[in-house]
Short mmCIF file of C-alpha atoms and ligand atoms in Angstrom, two decimals:
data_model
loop_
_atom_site.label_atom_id
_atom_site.label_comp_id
_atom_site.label_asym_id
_atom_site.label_seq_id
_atom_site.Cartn_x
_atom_site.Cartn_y
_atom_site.Cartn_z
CA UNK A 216 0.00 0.00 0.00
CA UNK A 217 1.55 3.37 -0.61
CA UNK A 218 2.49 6.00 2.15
CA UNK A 219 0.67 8.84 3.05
CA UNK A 220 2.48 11.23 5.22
CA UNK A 221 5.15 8.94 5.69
CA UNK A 222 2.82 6.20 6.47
CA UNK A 223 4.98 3.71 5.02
CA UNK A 224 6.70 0.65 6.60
CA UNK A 225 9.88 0.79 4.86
CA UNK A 226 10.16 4.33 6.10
CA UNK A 227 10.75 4.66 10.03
CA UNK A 228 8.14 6.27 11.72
CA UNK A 229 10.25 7.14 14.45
CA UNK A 230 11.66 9.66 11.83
CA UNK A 231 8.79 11.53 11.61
CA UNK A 232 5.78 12.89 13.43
CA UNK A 233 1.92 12.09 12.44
CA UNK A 234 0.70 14.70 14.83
CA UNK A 235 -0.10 16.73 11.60
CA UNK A 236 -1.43 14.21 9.74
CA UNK A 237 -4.92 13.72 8.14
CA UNK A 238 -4.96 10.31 6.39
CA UNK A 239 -8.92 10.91 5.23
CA UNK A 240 -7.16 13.69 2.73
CA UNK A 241 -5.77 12.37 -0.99
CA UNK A 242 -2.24 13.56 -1.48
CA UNK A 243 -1.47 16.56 -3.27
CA UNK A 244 2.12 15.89 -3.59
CA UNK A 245 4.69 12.69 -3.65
CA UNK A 246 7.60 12.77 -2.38
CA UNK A 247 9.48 9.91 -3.87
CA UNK A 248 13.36 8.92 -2.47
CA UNK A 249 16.00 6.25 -4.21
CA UNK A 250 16.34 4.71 -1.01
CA UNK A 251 14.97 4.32 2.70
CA UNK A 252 18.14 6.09 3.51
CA UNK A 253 17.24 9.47 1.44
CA UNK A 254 14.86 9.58 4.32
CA UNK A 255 16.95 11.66 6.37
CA UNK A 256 16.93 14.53 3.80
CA UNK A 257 13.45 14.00 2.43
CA UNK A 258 11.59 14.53 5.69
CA UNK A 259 12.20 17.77 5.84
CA UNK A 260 10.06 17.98 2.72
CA UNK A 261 7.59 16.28 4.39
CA UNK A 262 7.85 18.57 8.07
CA UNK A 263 7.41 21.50 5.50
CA UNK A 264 4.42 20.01 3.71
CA UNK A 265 2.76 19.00 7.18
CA UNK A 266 3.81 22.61 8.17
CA UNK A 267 1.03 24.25 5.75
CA UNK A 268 -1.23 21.48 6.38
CA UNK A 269 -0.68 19.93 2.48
CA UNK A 270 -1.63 16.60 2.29
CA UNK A 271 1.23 14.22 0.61
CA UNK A 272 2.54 10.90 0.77
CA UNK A 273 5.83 9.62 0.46
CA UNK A 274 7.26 6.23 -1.23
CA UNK A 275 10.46 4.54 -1.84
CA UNK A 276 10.78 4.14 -5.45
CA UNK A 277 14.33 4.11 -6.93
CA UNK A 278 15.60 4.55 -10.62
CA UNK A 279 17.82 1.90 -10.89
CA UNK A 280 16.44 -1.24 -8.41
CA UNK A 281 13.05 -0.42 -9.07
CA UNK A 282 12.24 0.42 -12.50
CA UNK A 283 9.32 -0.78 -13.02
CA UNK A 284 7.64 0.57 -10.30
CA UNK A 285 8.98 4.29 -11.14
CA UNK A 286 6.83 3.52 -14.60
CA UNK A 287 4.16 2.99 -12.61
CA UNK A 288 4.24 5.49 -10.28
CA UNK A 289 5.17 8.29 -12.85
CA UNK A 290 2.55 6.86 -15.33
CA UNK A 291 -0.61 7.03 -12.21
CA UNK A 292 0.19 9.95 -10.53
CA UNK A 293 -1.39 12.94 -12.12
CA UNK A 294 -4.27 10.36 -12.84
CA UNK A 295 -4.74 9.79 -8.47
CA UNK A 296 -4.99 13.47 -8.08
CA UNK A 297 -1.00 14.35 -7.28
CA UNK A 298 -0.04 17.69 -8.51
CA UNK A 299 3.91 18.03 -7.77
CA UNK A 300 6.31 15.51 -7.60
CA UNK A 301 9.21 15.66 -5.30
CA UNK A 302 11.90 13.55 -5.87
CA UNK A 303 15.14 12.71 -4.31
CA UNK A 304 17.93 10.84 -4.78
CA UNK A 305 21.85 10.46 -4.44
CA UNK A 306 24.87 9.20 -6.42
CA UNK A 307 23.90 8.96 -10.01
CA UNK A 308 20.80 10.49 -9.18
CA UNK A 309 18.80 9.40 -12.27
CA UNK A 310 14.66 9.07 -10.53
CA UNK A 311 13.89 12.73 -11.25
CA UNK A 312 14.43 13.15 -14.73
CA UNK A 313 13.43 9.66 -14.92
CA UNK A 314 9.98 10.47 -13.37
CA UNK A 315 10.03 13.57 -15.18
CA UNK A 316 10.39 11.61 -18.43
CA UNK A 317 7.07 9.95 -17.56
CA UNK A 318 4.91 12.41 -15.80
CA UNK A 319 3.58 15.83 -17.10
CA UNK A 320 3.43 16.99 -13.63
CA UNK A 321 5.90 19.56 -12.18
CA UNK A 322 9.24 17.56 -10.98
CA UNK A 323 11.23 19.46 -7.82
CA UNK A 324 14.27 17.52 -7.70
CA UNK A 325 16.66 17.38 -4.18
CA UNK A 326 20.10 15.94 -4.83
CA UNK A 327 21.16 14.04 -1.58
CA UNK A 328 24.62 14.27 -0.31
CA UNK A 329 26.07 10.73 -0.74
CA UNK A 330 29.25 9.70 1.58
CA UNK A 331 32.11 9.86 -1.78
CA UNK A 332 31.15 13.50 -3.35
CA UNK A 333 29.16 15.18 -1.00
CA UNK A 334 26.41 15.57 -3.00
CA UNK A 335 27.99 17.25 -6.03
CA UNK A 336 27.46 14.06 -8.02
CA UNK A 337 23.45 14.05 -7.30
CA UNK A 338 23.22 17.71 -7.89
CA UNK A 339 25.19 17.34 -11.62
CA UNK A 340 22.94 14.26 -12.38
CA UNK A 341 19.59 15.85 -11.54
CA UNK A 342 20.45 19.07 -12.69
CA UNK A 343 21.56 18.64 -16.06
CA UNK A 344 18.44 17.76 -17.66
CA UNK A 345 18.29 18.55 -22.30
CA UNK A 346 16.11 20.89 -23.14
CA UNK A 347 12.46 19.37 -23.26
CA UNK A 348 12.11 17.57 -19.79
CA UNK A 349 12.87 19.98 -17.42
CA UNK A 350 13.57 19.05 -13.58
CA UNK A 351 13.28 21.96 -11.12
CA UNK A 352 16.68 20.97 -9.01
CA UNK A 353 17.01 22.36 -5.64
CA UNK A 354 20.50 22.83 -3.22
CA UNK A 355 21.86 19.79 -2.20
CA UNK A 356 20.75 18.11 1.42
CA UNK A 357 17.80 19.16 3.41
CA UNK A 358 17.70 22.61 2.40
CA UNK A 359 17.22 21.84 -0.92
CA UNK A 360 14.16 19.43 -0.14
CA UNK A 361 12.62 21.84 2.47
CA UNK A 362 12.70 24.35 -0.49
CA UNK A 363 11.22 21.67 -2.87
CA UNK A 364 8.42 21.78 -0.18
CA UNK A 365 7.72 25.34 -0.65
CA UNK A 366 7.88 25.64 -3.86
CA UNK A 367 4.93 22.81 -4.06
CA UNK A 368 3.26 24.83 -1.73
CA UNK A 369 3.60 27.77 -3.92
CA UNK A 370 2.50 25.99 -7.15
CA UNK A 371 -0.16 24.75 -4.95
CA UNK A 372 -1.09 28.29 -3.81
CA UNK A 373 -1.90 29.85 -7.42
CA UNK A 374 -5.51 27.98 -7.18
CA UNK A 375 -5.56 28.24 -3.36
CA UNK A 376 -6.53 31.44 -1.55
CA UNK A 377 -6.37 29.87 1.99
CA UNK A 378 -2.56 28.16 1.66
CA UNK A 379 -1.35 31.50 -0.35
CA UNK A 380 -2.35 33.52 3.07
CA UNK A 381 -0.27 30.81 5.19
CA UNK A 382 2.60 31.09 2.30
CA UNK A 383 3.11 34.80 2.81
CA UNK A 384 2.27 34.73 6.54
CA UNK A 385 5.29 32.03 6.80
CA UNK A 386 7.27 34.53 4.60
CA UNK A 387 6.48 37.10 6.82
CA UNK A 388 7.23 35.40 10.10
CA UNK A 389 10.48 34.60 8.56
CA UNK A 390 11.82 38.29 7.55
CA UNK A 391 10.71 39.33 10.71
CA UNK A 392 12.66 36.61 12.54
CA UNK A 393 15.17 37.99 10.74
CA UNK A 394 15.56 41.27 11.21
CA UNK A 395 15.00 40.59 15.24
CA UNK A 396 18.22 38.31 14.93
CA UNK A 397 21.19 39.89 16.51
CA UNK A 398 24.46 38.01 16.05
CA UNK A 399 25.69 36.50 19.32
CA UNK A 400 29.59 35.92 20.30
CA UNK A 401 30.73 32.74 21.26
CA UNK A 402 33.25 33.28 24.25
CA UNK A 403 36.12 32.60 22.76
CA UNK A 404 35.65 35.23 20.23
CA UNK A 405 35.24 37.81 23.36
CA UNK A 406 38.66 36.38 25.16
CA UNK A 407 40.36 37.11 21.61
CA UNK A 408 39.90 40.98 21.55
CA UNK A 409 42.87 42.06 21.51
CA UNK A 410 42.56 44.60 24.98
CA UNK A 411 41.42 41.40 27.15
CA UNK A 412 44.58 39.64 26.53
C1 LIG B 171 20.57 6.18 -4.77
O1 LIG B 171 21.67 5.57 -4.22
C2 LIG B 171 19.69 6.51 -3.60
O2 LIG B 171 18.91 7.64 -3.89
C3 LIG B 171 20.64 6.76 -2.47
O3 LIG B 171 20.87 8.14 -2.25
C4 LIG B 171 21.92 6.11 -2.95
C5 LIG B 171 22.42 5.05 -2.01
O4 LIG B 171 21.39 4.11 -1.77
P1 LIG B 171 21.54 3.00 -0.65
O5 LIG B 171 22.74 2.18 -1.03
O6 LIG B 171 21.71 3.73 0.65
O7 LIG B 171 20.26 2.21 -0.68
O8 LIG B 171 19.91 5.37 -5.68
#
């Protein structure tokens, strides 16, 4: 059965919280990962998504071990309602362009920092899509699939008046939060000035 918010049992749920969730709700966007252990950068796609209340599920299907099922997945989704795909991978990151190749739906792709190049192999493999199947490719690690996140949310947002309010309001916390922030010191830096020494 596929995962909705993470509902999945290849994916641990220790990982992530269901406080948010509202499994009565069809998915607006799939997250999709190579591997169970893309997890750790995907959720924060999924904390983001839960965030604005966006309803989304998220599945294991990888380029390479699983080909047939990224067919499947790519060929069903706009069909069961999905309206972005996230997807996220690492190494030679091939399942967004992949699912991108297979799915008229918009494709957010988060390169995941593998343990050899630190990422700069997924990002050059999802990012360097020809001309005619674009991917949307985001920074490396979880910034780059919390970003994915909003972005849904903001392609999301053009036909919805109630998650564009909670879009800018979260913009607006954030430059706010922002221009509070004062930088603090750590002590070292203090016992370096030159007139305590
Ligand atoms: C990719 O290979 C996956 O997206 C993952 O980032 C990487 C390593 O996969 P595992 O060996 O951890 O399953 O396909």
């Amino acid at each position: 059965m596929r995962a909705w918010f993470a509902l999945s049992g290849r994916i641990p749920l220790g990982l992530y919280s269901l406080s948010r969730a509202s499994p009565s709700v069809a998915p607006l966007v799939g997250i999709v990962m190579g591997s169970r252990s893309d997890w750790a950068t995907l959720k924060r796609a999924a904390e983001v998504l839960a965030e604005f209340g966006v309803a989304h599920e998220c599945e294991i299907v990888s380029a390479h071990r699983t080909p047939a099922k990224l067919a499947e997945y790519a060929a069903a989704a706009a069909d069961r309602g999905l309206k972005v795909v996230i997807a996220g991978a690492g190494g030679a990151a091939h399942l967004p362009g992949m699912m991108a190749a297979q799915t008229h739906l918009p494709v957010f792709g988060v390169p995941v920092e593998g343990s050899m190049l630190r990422g700069v192999d997924s990002l050059l493999s999802i990012v360097q899509m020809p001309a005619g199947v674009p991917v949307g490719t985001l920074a490396i690690g979880p910034a780059g699939a919390a970003n994915a996140a909003l972005l849904a949310v903001a392609v999301l947002a053009l036909d919805d008046a109630a998650l564009r309010a909670k879009l800018l309001d979260y913009r607006r916390r954030q430059t706010e939060k922002v221009l509070q922030d004062r930088p603090e010191p750590e002590p070292s830096e203090w016992s370096d000035r030159p007139s305590e020494k």
